[in-house]
Short mmCIF file of C-alpha atoms and ligand atoms in Angstrom, two decimals:
data_model
loop_
_atom_site.label_atom_id
_atom_site.label_comp_id
_atom_site.label_asym_id
_atom_site.label_seq_id
_atom_site.Cartn_x
_atom_site.Cartn_y
_atom_site.Cartn_z
CA MET A 1 -20.45 20.44 -11.16
CA THR A 2 -19.50 17.12 -10.46
CA GLY A 3 -21.60 14.86 -7.71
CA SER A 4 -19.54 14.59 -5.16
CA GLU A 5 -20.63 15.12 -1.34
CA PRO A 6 -19.04 17.82 0.65
CA THR A 7 -16.31 17.52 2.57
CA PRO A 8 -17.97 18.15 6.22
CA PRO A 9 -15.43 20.52 8.24
CA PRO A 10 -12.77 18.82 10.67
CA LEU A 11 -14.22 17.89 13.75
CA LEU A 12 -11.05 20.31 15.23
CA ALA A 13 -9.13 23.36 13.08
CA ALA A 14 -6.82 25.35 13.76
CA ASP A 15 -5.36 28.21 11.52
CA ASP A 16 -2.29 29.44 11.98
CA LEU A 17 -2.77 30.16 16.04
CA VAL A 18 -0.51 31.99 18.29
CA ARG A 19 0.11 32.47 21.81
CA SER A 20 2.42 33.92 24.70
CA HIS A 21 2.75 34.05 27.91
CA LEU A 22 3.21 37.20 30.12
CA SER A 23 6.55 36.01 32.67
CA GLY A 24 6.85 39.05 35.38
CA SER A 25 6.60 42.02 32.08
CA THR A 26 8.47 39.84 29.26
CA LEU A 27 6.39 38.07 26.73
CA ILE A 28 6.73 34.48 26.37
CA PRO A 29 6.22 32.54 23.14
CA ALA A 30 4.88 29.82 23.25
CA VAL A 31 2.32 28.86 20.54
CA ARG A 32 4.19 30.56 17.26
CA GLY A 33 1.60 29.60 14.29
CA VAL A 34 0.09 26.54 14.74
CA SER A 35 -2.31 24.80 11.59
CA LEU A 36 -3.75 21.86 12.26
CA ARG A 37 -6.93 20.26 11.45
CA ILE A 38 -8.04 17.13 13.39
CA ASP A 39 -10.97 14.41 12.34
CA ARG A 40 -13.08 12.81 13.70
CA GLY A 41 -12.98 9.98 15.03
CA GLU A 42 -8.98 10.07 14.99
CA PHE A 43 -6.12 9.63 17.77
CA VAL A 44 -3.46 12.20 17.29
CA ALA A 45 -0.17 12.47 19.63
CA VAL A 46 1.50 15.66 19.49
CA THR A 47 5.30 15.00 21.14
CA GLY A 48 8.02 18.35 22.01
CA PRO A 49 10.18 18.57 23.88
CA SER A 50 9.70 20.10 27.37
CA GLY A 51 8.56 23.52 26.73
CA ALA A 52 7.93 23.24 23.17
CA GLY A 53 4.81 24.24 23.84
CA LYS A 54 2.56 21.37 23.81
CA THR A 55 0.63 21.74 27.13
CA THR A 56 -0.07 25.74 25.66
CA LEU A 57 -1.66 23.63 22.57
CA LEU A 58 -3.88 21.13 24.17
CA HIS A 59 -5.20 24.13 25.97
CA LEU A 60 -6.17 26.60 22.97
CA LEU A 61 -7.12 23.22 21.43
CA GLY A 62 -10.04 23.66 24.79
CA GLY A 63 -10.48 26.92 25.34
CA LEU A 64 -8.68 27.52 28.81
CA LEU A 65 -6.90 29.51 26.85
CA ARG A 66 -7.59 31.98 24.05
CA PRO A 67 -5.13 32.74 21.24
CA ASP A 68 -3.39 36.22 20.03
CA GLU A 69 -3.81 35.60 16.68
CA GLY A 70 -5.65 33.12 14.90
CA GLU A 71 -8.44 31.24 13.99
CA LEU A 72 -10.15 28.48 15.38
CA ARG A 73 -13.21 26.15 14.66
CA LEU A 74 -14.79 23.89 15.61
CA ASP A 75 -17.09 21.17 13.46
CA GLY A 76 -15.84 24.32 11.13
CA ARG A 77 -17.60 27.27 12.97
CA ARG A 78 -15.75 29.94 15.37
CA VAL A 79 -15.15 29.49 18.70
CA ASP A 80 -11.96 31.33 19.03
CA ARG A 81 -13.45 34.39 20.44
CA LEU A 82 -16.57 32.19 22.49
CA ARG A 83 -17.12 33.59 26.17
CA GLU A 84 -15.80 31.63 28.71
CA ALA A 85 -19.67 30.79 29.90
CA ALA A 86 -19.87 29.03 26.60
CA TRP A 87 -16.96 27.44 25.74
CA ALA A 88 -17.86 25.75 28.71
CA ARG A 89 -21.14 24.28 28.06
CA LEU A 90 -19.71 23.03 25.71
CA ARG A 91 -16.68 21.66 27.09
CA ARG A 92 -18.62 20.30 29.39
CA ARG A 93 -21.33 18.64 26.55
CA ARG A 94 -18.07 17.15 23.87
CA TYR A 95 -14.33 17.16 25.75
CA GLY A 96 -12.98 15.58 27.88
CA ILE A 97 -9.95 17.23 29.36
CA VAL A 98 -6.85 15.24 31.65
CA PHE A 99 -4.57 17.61 32.60
CA GLN A 100 -0.73 18.12 32.86
CA SER A 101 -1.85 17.78 37.15
CA GLY A 102 -3.90 15.08 37.23
CA ASN A 103 -6.80 17.86 38.02
CA LEU A 104 -9.69 16.43 41.53
CA LEU A 105 -12.07 17.55 43.43
CA SER A 106 -9.14 17.46 47.31
CA ASP A 107 -12.82 17.43 48.87
CA PHE A 108 -14.91 14.46 47.18
CA SER A 109 -13.26 10.56 47.01
CA VAL A 110 -12.45 8.94 44.18
CA ALA A 111 -15.84 7.40 42.60
CA ASP A 112 -17.52 10.80 43.05
CA ASN A 113 -15.21 12.64 40.84
CA ILE A 114 -15.95 10.54 38.93
CA GLU A 115 -19.74 10.31 39.49
CA LEU A 116 -19.68 13.46 40.18
CA THR A 117 -18.81 14.44 36.64
CA ALA A 118 -21.13 12.03 34.95
CA VAL A 119 -24.33 13.22 37.28
CA LEU A 120 -23.30 17.19 36.35
CA ALA A 121 -23.84 16.23 32.31
CA GLY A 122 -26.93 14.47 33.18
CA MET A 123 -26.57 10.97 33.96
CA SER A 124 -28.95 8.82 35.94
CA THR A 125 -26.99 7.97 39.48
CA ARG A 126 -26.99 4.46 38.28
CA THR A 127 -26.06 5.06 35.07
CA ALA A 128 -22.52 7.14 36.35
CA ARG A 129 -22.53 4.74 39.23
CA GLU A 130 -21.51 1.85 36.77
CA ARG A 131 -19.60 3.32 34.12
CA ARG A 132 -16.87 4.86 37.00
CA GLN A 133 -17.00 1.18 38.19
CA GLU A 134 -16.39 -0.22 35.15
CA LEU A 135 -13.44 2.44 34.68
CA LEU A 136 -12.15 2.02 37.45
CA ALA A 137 -11.24 -1.62 36.96
CA ASP A 138 -10.75 -1.15 33.35
CA LEU A 139 -7.54 1.11 35.36
CA GLY A 140 -6.58 -1.05 38.44
CA LEU A 141 -8.27 1.01 40.19
CA ALA A 142 -11.26 -0.72 41.85
CA HIS A 143 -9.80 -0.99 45.45
CA LYS A 144 -8.80 3.35 45.78
CA ALA A 145 -13.17 4.09 44.85
CA THR A 146 -13.27 5.39 48.28
CA ALA A 147 -10.18 6.44 48.60
CA GLY A 148 -9.65 10.81 48.31
CA PRO A 149 -7.40 11.99 46.56
CA GLY A 150 -5.45 13.50 48.82
CA GLU A 151 -4.11 9.66 49.49
CA LEU A 152 -3.20 8.79 45.75
CA SER A 153 0.59 8.94 44.23
CA GLY A 154 0.64 10.78 41.14
CA GLY A 155 -0.14 8.46 38.67
CA GLU A 156 -3.36 6.85 40.26
CA ARG A 157 -4.32 10.10 40.33
CA GLN A 158 -4.00 10.20 36.79
CA ARG A 159 -5.68 7.25 35.85
CA VAL A 160 -8.12 8.51 38.19
CA ALA A 161 -8.49 11.90 35.77
CA LEU A 162 -8.44 10.34 33.18
CA ALA A 163 -11.99 8.01 34.22
CA ARG A 164 -13.02 11.74 35.25
CA ALA A 165 -12.85 12.81 31.54
CA LEU A 166 -13.49 9.43 30.51
CA VAL A 167 -16.94 8.85 32.25
CA ASN A 168 -18.82 11.43 30.11
CA ARG A 169 -17.72 9.46 26.52
CA PRO A 170 -17.32 12.64 25.05
CA GLU A 171 -16.57 12.99 21.39
CA LEU A 172 -13.06 14.80 21.80
CA LEU A 173 -11.01 13.81 25.14
CA LEU A 174 -7.74 15.73 25.53
CA ALA A 175 -5.29 14.92 27.91
CA ASP A 176 -1.93 16.47 28.43
CA GLU A 177 0.22 13.22 29.62
CA PRO A 178 -1.61 11.49 31.37
CA THR A 179 0.98 8.66 31.61
CA GLY A 180 3.39 10.37 32.11
CA ASN A 181 3.74 9.76 36.30
CA LEU A 182 2.73 6.06 35.05
CA ASP A 183 5.18 2.73 35.58
CA SER A 184 5.04 0.11 32.28
CA ARG A 185 2.19 -1.79 33.04
CA SER A 186 -0.56 0.71 34.58
CA THR A 187 0.31 2.89 30.87
CA ARG A 188 -0.15 -0.12 29.34
CA ASP A 189 -3.66 -0.29 30.69
CA VAL A 190 -3.50 3.32 30.03
CA LEU A 191 -3.62 2.98 26.19
CA ALA A 192 -5.34 -0.20 26.22
CA LEU A 193 -7.77 2.38 27.62
CA LEU A 194 -7.26 4.95 25.22
CA SER A 195 -7.18 2.75 22.37
CA ARG A 196 -10.50 1.69 22.96
CA TYR A 197 -12.33 3.55 22.96
CA HIS A 198 -10.74 5.14 19.78
CA GLU A 199 -12.28 2.11 18.22
CA GLN A 200 -15.72 2.85 20.03
CA GLY A 201 -15.56 7.03 18.30
CA THR A 202 -13.32 9.25 20.54
CA THR A 203 -11.30 11.19 18.95
CA ILE A 204 -8.31 11.74 21.40
CA VAL A 205 -4.81 14.14 21.43
CA LEU A 206 -2.47 13.06 23.54
CA VAL A 207 0.01 15.29 24.24
CA THR A 208 3.63 12.80 25.53
CA HIS A 209 7.12 11.94 26.00
CA ASP A 210 6.44 8.85 26.34
CA ALA A 211 7.59 7.26 22.48
CA ARG A 212 5.31 3.95 23.04
CA ALA A 213 2.21 5.96 24.35
CA ALA A 214 2.81 8.06 20.68
CA SER A 215 2.99 5.29 18.58
CA THR A 216 -0.53 3.56 19.86
CA ALA A 217 -1.69 6.79 17.98
CA ASP A 218 -2.38 6.97 14.75
CA ARG A 219 -0.70 10.51 13.36
CA VAL A 220 2.19 11.57 15.60
CA VAL A 221 2.06 15.82 15.34
CA SER A 222 5.92 16.70 16.63
CA LEU A 223 6.04 20.55 17.82
CA PHE A 224 9.72 22.20 18.31
CA ASP A 225 9.80 25.31 19.89
CA GLY A 226 5.63 26.51 19.16
CA ARG A 227 5.09 25.28 15.48
CA ILE A 228 4.71 21.72 14.07
CA ALA A 229 8.27 20.48 13.30
CA ASP A 230 6.98 16.81 11.53
CA ASP A 231 3.14 16.08 11.28
CA ALA A 232 3.19 12.00 10.25
CA ARG A 233 1.12 8.56 10.13
CA VAL A 234 1.99 6.11 12.24
CA GLU A 235 2.26 3.01 10.06
CA GLU A 236 2.40 -0.64 11.02
CA PRO A 237 5.87 -2.35 10.54
CA PRO A 238 5.79 -5.26 8.13
CA ALA A 239 4.24 -8.30 10.01
CA ALA A 240 7.55 -10.21 8.75
CA TRP A 241 9.21 -7.93 11.29
CA ARG A 242 6.75 -8.33 14.39
CA SER A 243 9.32 -11.92 14.80
CA ALA A 244 12.48 -12.22 16.64
CA THR A 245 14.09 -9.39 13.72
CA GLY A 246 13.19 -6.79 14.83
CA ILE A 247 14.35 -7.20 18.85
CA ARG A 248 17.40 -7.74 16.96
CA ASP A 249 16.83 -4.61 14.49
CA VAL A 250 17.05 -2.46 18.26
CA ILE A 251 18.99 -4.21 20.72
CA ASP A 252 22.49 -5.52 19.54
CA PHE A 253 23.68 -9.25 21.50
CA GLY A 254 26.69 -8.91 20.70
CA GLY A 255 27.13 -11.86 17.87
CA MET B 1 33.07 4.29 6.15
CA ARG B 2 31.31 4.17 2.37
CA HIS B 3 29.68 6.42 3.05
CA GLN B 4 31.21 9.61 5.45
CA LEU B 5 33.79 8.98 1.90
CA LEU B 6 31.55 9.55 -0.65
CA ALA B 7 29.59 12.42 1.41
CA LEU B 8 33.51 14.19 2.02
CA LEU B 9 33.40 13.80 -2.37
CA ALA B 10 30.02 15.16 -2.63
CA ARG B 11 32.00 18.23 -1.36
CA GLN B 12 34.75 18.70 -3.52
CA PRO B 13 37.02 15.88 -5.31
CA ALA B 14 40.20 15.62 -2.98
CA TYR B 15 43.38 13.18 -1.98
CA GLY B 16 42.53 10.11 0.15
CA TYR B 17 45.16 12.53 2.57
CA GLN B 18 42.55 15.68 2.89
CA LEU B 19 39.81 12.81 3.29
CA LYS B 20 41.37 11.93 6.46
CA GLN B 21 41.66 15.45 7.06
CA GLY B 22 38.22 15.99 6.55
CA LEU B 23 37.41 12.83 8.87
CA GLU B 24 39.20 14.77 11.57
CA GLN B 25 38.15 17.76 11.55
CA THR B 26 34.16 17.17 10.26
CA PHE B 27 34.01 14.54 13.64
CA GLY B 28 36.78 15.59 16.03
CA ALA B 29 38.01 13.05 18.81
CA ALA B 30 34.92 11.83 20.19
CA TYR B 31 34.45 9.74 16.85
CA PRO B 32 37.18 7.21 16.40
CA GLN B 33 39.33 7.56 13.45
CA PRO B 34 40.21 5.01 10.00
CA ASN B 35 43.86 4.79 9.64
CA ILE B 36 45.16 5.64 5.81
CA GLY B 37 44.86 3.03 4.97
CA GLN B 38 42.11 2.24 5.60
CA ILE B 39 40.81 5.27 3.33
CA TYR B 40 42.93 3.80 0.20
CA VAL B 41 42.01 0.55 0.64
CA THR B 42 37.53 1.29 0.89
CA LEU B 43 38.34 4.45 -1.55
CA SER B 44 40.10 1.39 -4.38
CA ARG B 45 36.61 -0.41 -3.81
CA LEU B 46 34.95 2.61 -4.58
CA GLU B 47 35.99 2.74 -7.93
CA LYS B 48 36.48 -0.20 -8.64
CA SER B 49 32.31 -0.13 -7.57
CA GLY B 50 31.75 3.61 -10.27
CA LEU B 51 31.32 5.04 -7.32
CA ILE B 52 34.74 7.52 -7.50
CA ARG B 53 36.64 8.47 -9.90
CA GLY B 54 40.34 8.91 -9.65
CA THR B 55 42.94 10.65 -11.89
CA GLU B 56 46.67 10.76 -11.97
CA VAL B 57 48.14 13.69 -10.46
CA THR B 58 52.03 14.54 -11.85
CA GLN B 59 54.22 16.17 -9.28
CA GLU B 60 58.10 16.68 -9.90
CA GLY B 61 59.95 15.50 -7.66
CA LYS B 62 57.01 13.66 -5.42
CA PRO B 63 55.42 10.39 -6.20
CA ASP B 64 52.65 10.11 -8.98
CA LYS B 65 48.74 10.51 -6.07
CA LYS B 66 44.83 9.82 -6.91
CA VAL B 67 42.22 13.12 -6.07
CA TYR B 68 39.22 12.05 -6.62
CA GLU B 69 35.73 12.76 -7.58
CA ILE B 70 32.47 11.22 -6.92
CA THR B 71 30.45 10.36 -9.87
CA GLU B 72 27.09 10.64 -11.08
CA LYS B 73 25.80 6.78 -9.65
CA GLY B 74 27.84 7.90 -6.43
CA THR B 75 25.55 11.03 -5.80
CA GLU B 76 22.72 8.61 -6.24
CA GLU B 77 24.01 6.20 -3.36
CA LEU B 78 24.85 9.05 -0.95
CA ALA B 79 21.09 9.80 -1.98
CA GLY B 80 20.23 6.43 -1.59
CA TRP B 81 21.25 6.33 1.97
CA PHE B 82 20.82 9.80 3.40
CA GLU B 83 17.48 9.34 2.35
CA ALA B 84 17.00 5.17 4.37
CA PRO B 85 16.22 5.12 8.31
CA THR B 86 18.34 3.91 9.70
CA GLU B 87 18.00 0.84 11.06
CA GLY B 88 20.15 -1.70 13.45
CA PRO B 89 21.31 -1.18 16.73
CA ARG B 90 23.71 0.91 15.48
CA VAL B 91 21.29 2.97 13.87
CA ARG B 92 23.35 6.40 16.94
CA ASP B 93 27.04 6.17 14.94
CA GLU B 94 25.68 5.27 11.47
CA PHE B 95 21.85 8.12 12.00
CA PHE B 96 24.85 11.07 13.65
CA MET B 97 27.00 10.38 10.31
CA LYS B 98 24.08 11.02 7.55
CA LEU B 99 23.03 14.23 10.39
CA ILE B 100 26.75 16.00 10.37
CA LEU B 101 27.46 15.40 6.79
CA ALA B 102 24.33 15.92 5.53
CA GLU B 103 25.25 19.84 5.87
CA ASP B 104 27.72 20.37 2.74
CA THR B 105 25.37 17.88 0.13
CA ASP B 106 22.77 19.26 -0.38
CA LEU B 107 21.89 16.04 -0.67
CA ALA B 108 20.31 15.84 2.49
CA ASP B 109 18.33 18.87 5.56
CA ARG B 110 19.07 18.23 9.03
CA LEU B 111 15.24 18.53 9.81
CA THR B 112 14.12 15.96 7.66
CA LEU B 113 17.06 13.61 8.32
CA ILE B 114 15.84 14.21 11.77
CA ASN B 115 12.30 13.45 11.67
CA ASN B 116 12.99 10.35 8.90
CA GLN B 117 13.70 8.40 11.60
CA ARG B 118 11.69 9.74 14.12
CA ARG B 119 8.93 8.11 12.04
CA HIS B 120 11.08 5.33 11.61
CA CYS B 121 11.46 4.70 15.62
CA ILE B 122 7.48 5.62 16.47
CA ASN B 123 6.78 3.31 13.42
CA MET B 124 9.01 0.38 14.86
CA MET B 125 7.54 1.19 19.26
CA ARG B 126 4.27 0.17 17.11
CA GLY B 127 5.18 -3.47 15.58
CA LEU B 128 7.17 -3.98 19.46
CA ASN B 129 3.82 -3.66 20.70
CA LYS B 130 1.70 -5.69 18.64
CA LEU B 131 4.49 -8.19 18.95
CA ALA B 132 4.07 -7.30 23.47
CA ALA B 133 0.22 -7.73 22.51
CA THR B 134 1.24 -11.65 21.09
CA GLU B 135 3.67 -13.03 23.71
CA ARG B 136 1.01 -11.93 26.88
CA GLY B 137 2.44 -14.34 28.95
CA ASN B 138 5.86 -15.40 28.12
CA ARG B 139 7.49 -13.02 30.53
CA THR B 140 10.95 -13.45 28.95
CA SER B 141 9.80 -12.53 25.93
CA LEU B 142 8.02 -9.33 27.41
CA LEU B 143 11.02 -8.39 28.99
CA LEU B 144 13.05 -8.54 25.81
CA ILE B 145 10.13 -6.56 24.35
CA GLU B 146 10.94 -4.32 27.25
CA GLY B 147 14.89 -4.06 27.14
CA ALA B 148 13.54 -3.08 23.15
CA VAL B 149 10.93 -0.55 23.68
CA LEU B 150 13.48 1.07 26.81
CA HIS B 151 15.90 0.89 23.71
CA LEU B 152 14.60 3.51 21.02
CA GLN B 153 13.07 5.51 23.97
CA ALA B 154 16.80 6.50 24.12
CA ASP B 155 16.64 6.83 20.40
CA LEU B 156 13.90 9.14 20.26
CA ASP B 157 15.18 11.26 23.26
CA TRP B 158 18.65 11.98 21.87
CA LEU B 159 17.24 12.89 18.46
CA GLU B 160 15.49 16.03 20.14
CA ARG B 161 18.57 16.72 21.61
CA CYS B 162 19.90 16.65 18.38
CA GLN B 163 17.08 18.70 17.00
CA GLU B 164 17.83 21.26 20.08
CA GLU B 165 21.13 21.68 19.86
CA LEU B 166 21.66 20.91 15.33
CA ILE B 167 18.87 23.17 14.49
N1 LIG C 1 1.62 29.72 32.14
C1 LIG C 1 3.00 30.75 32.38
N2 LIG C 1 3.53 31.75 32.49
C2 LIG C 1 4.62 31.83 31.78
N3 LIG C 1 5.29 31.32 30.60
C3 LIG C 1 4.45 30.30 30.51
C4 LIG C 1 2.69 29.28 31.12
N4 LIG C 1 2.78 28.31 30.67
C5 LIG C 1 3.91 27.70 29.70
N5 LIG C 1 5.19 29.71 29.51
C6 LIG C 1 6.26 29.13 28.71
O1 LIG C 1 5.37 29.05 27.91
C7 LIG C 1 6.60 27.77 26.95
C8 LIG C 1 6.06 26.96 26.41
O2 LIG C 1 5.20 26.53 27.35
P1 LIG C 1 3.97 24.91 27.56
O3 LIG C 1 2.81 25.13 26.08
O4 LIG C 1 4.07 24.37 29.17
O5 LIG C 1 5.07 23.61 27.11
P2 LIG C 1 4.95 22.25 27.70
O6 LIG C 1 4.27 21.70 27.89
O7 LIG C 1 5.63 21.57 25.83
O8 LIG C 1 6.61 21.79 28.04
C9 LIG C 1 7.86 27.47 28.16
O9 LIG C 1 8.57 28.35 27.37
C10 LIG C 1 6.84 27.83 28.89
O10 LIG C 1 7.94 28.30 30.03
MG1 LIG C 2 3.34 20.70 29.50
#
C-alpha cells in the first residue's frame, strides 16, 4: 500500500449509456454506449452533427431521461435508477439546465422567471433580485426585465433561460446549444459569462455546434452516431501564433 | 504533389504514367490534374532526395522505362505528413489529399486524421479568441479575426461532412 490519498470519484461518471427513442413503432438509437467522466470544475463541450445524440446524452446526464442500459454516478453514487421525485430534488439543489428551446414560464415576466427559480430553492427575495439584475446586465438584457417571454426573440429567450439556470450558482451546468440563435456579440457575452462561472468553480457541460463556444471549454467531446468519436483537451496555441500570423494561417490574403 | 506521389507509391511500385492514371482515378475531375511532365520532374526530385528509388526496366523495341518504389526514408516522410495537422489557408486542399490517400497506405486512418484536424482547428479557434481579447477596441482587427473565425467554422463543418460521408 502506498500512502497516497484515494482519488475522489468524478462528479459525473457515465458508464456505457445506451438510450433509444420510440418513434411510432420503431426504436431509434440515439446514444449507443457512451462512457464519460467529468471531474469537478471541468468545462466540457460536446459537439457533433445534428442527430448525433447530443441532446439525448445531456438529458441522460441530468436525469431527464433514463438510460435503457448503462450506469450513471454522481459523486460515485448510482443515480440512474432514482425516481423522478429524487431526481427533481437533485436537479433543484445541484444542477442548472438550459434546454435547447430556452425553457421559460410563459405567464411570468423575465425577472420573475429568474427570481422564482432562486426563491423556490430557498434564496431570499432580496438576494434573488440582486442576482437577477447582475445576470441580466451581464447578458445585455437589463432592459427586458419586465417583458414577458412572448415578447423575446429566440436568442433573448435562450439568454434568459441561461440566467435562470445560473441564478442558484449550481455545481453543474448543463446547457444545450445556448448560443444557437445568437449573433456574434451576444455569443461573446454568453461565453464570457460561462467562463466566469467556470473560473469560480462551476462544472459545465456545453452542447454546441459553434466552434468558438467549443474552444472556450477545456475539453471537447465529439459525438458521432451516438458514440464518442474523440475526446480531447483544448490546448492554447503558442503565444507567438497569437499575432497576425495566426490570421494569415487561416485566411489567404493572396499576397 | 510530392506527397500524393509518395502515397501512391506506398501502395505499390509504379511507372510514371501509372501514377498519372492513379491520380486521375483517385481524385476524379473535381481536382486539377498535373500533366505528365510535372510528374516526371517531381519524381526525379523525389529520387534525388532519396525518398523513392527508380529502376531502369529494359523493354524490347521500346525505350527503357523507370519503375519507382518508395524507400524507407520516403515512408517516414509520408507518415510524418499524415501525422501533422494541416496548416495554412490551403487547409482544405491538402487535408483532403491526406484523407483520400490514407485509404490504402496503412500509415494513417481516416478517423484519426479527422480527429487531429478538428483538434487543430479548435486550438486555433482558442488562439483567435485570445487574440480578439487583446484587440478589443480595434474594430479593423476584430473584423479580420471574425473573418478567420468564420473560415475555421466552415472548415469544421466540412470536416463533419467528411466524417459523415467517409467514416
Ligand atoms: N423524442 C424523440 N422521439 C423520437 N426520436 C428522437 C427523439 N429525440 C431524438 N430522437 C432521435 O434520436 C437521435 C438523436 O437525437 P438528439 O439526441 O436530439 O441529437 P442531437 O441533439 O445531436 O441533434 C436522432 O436520430 C433523433 O431523430
Ligand atoms: Mg440537440
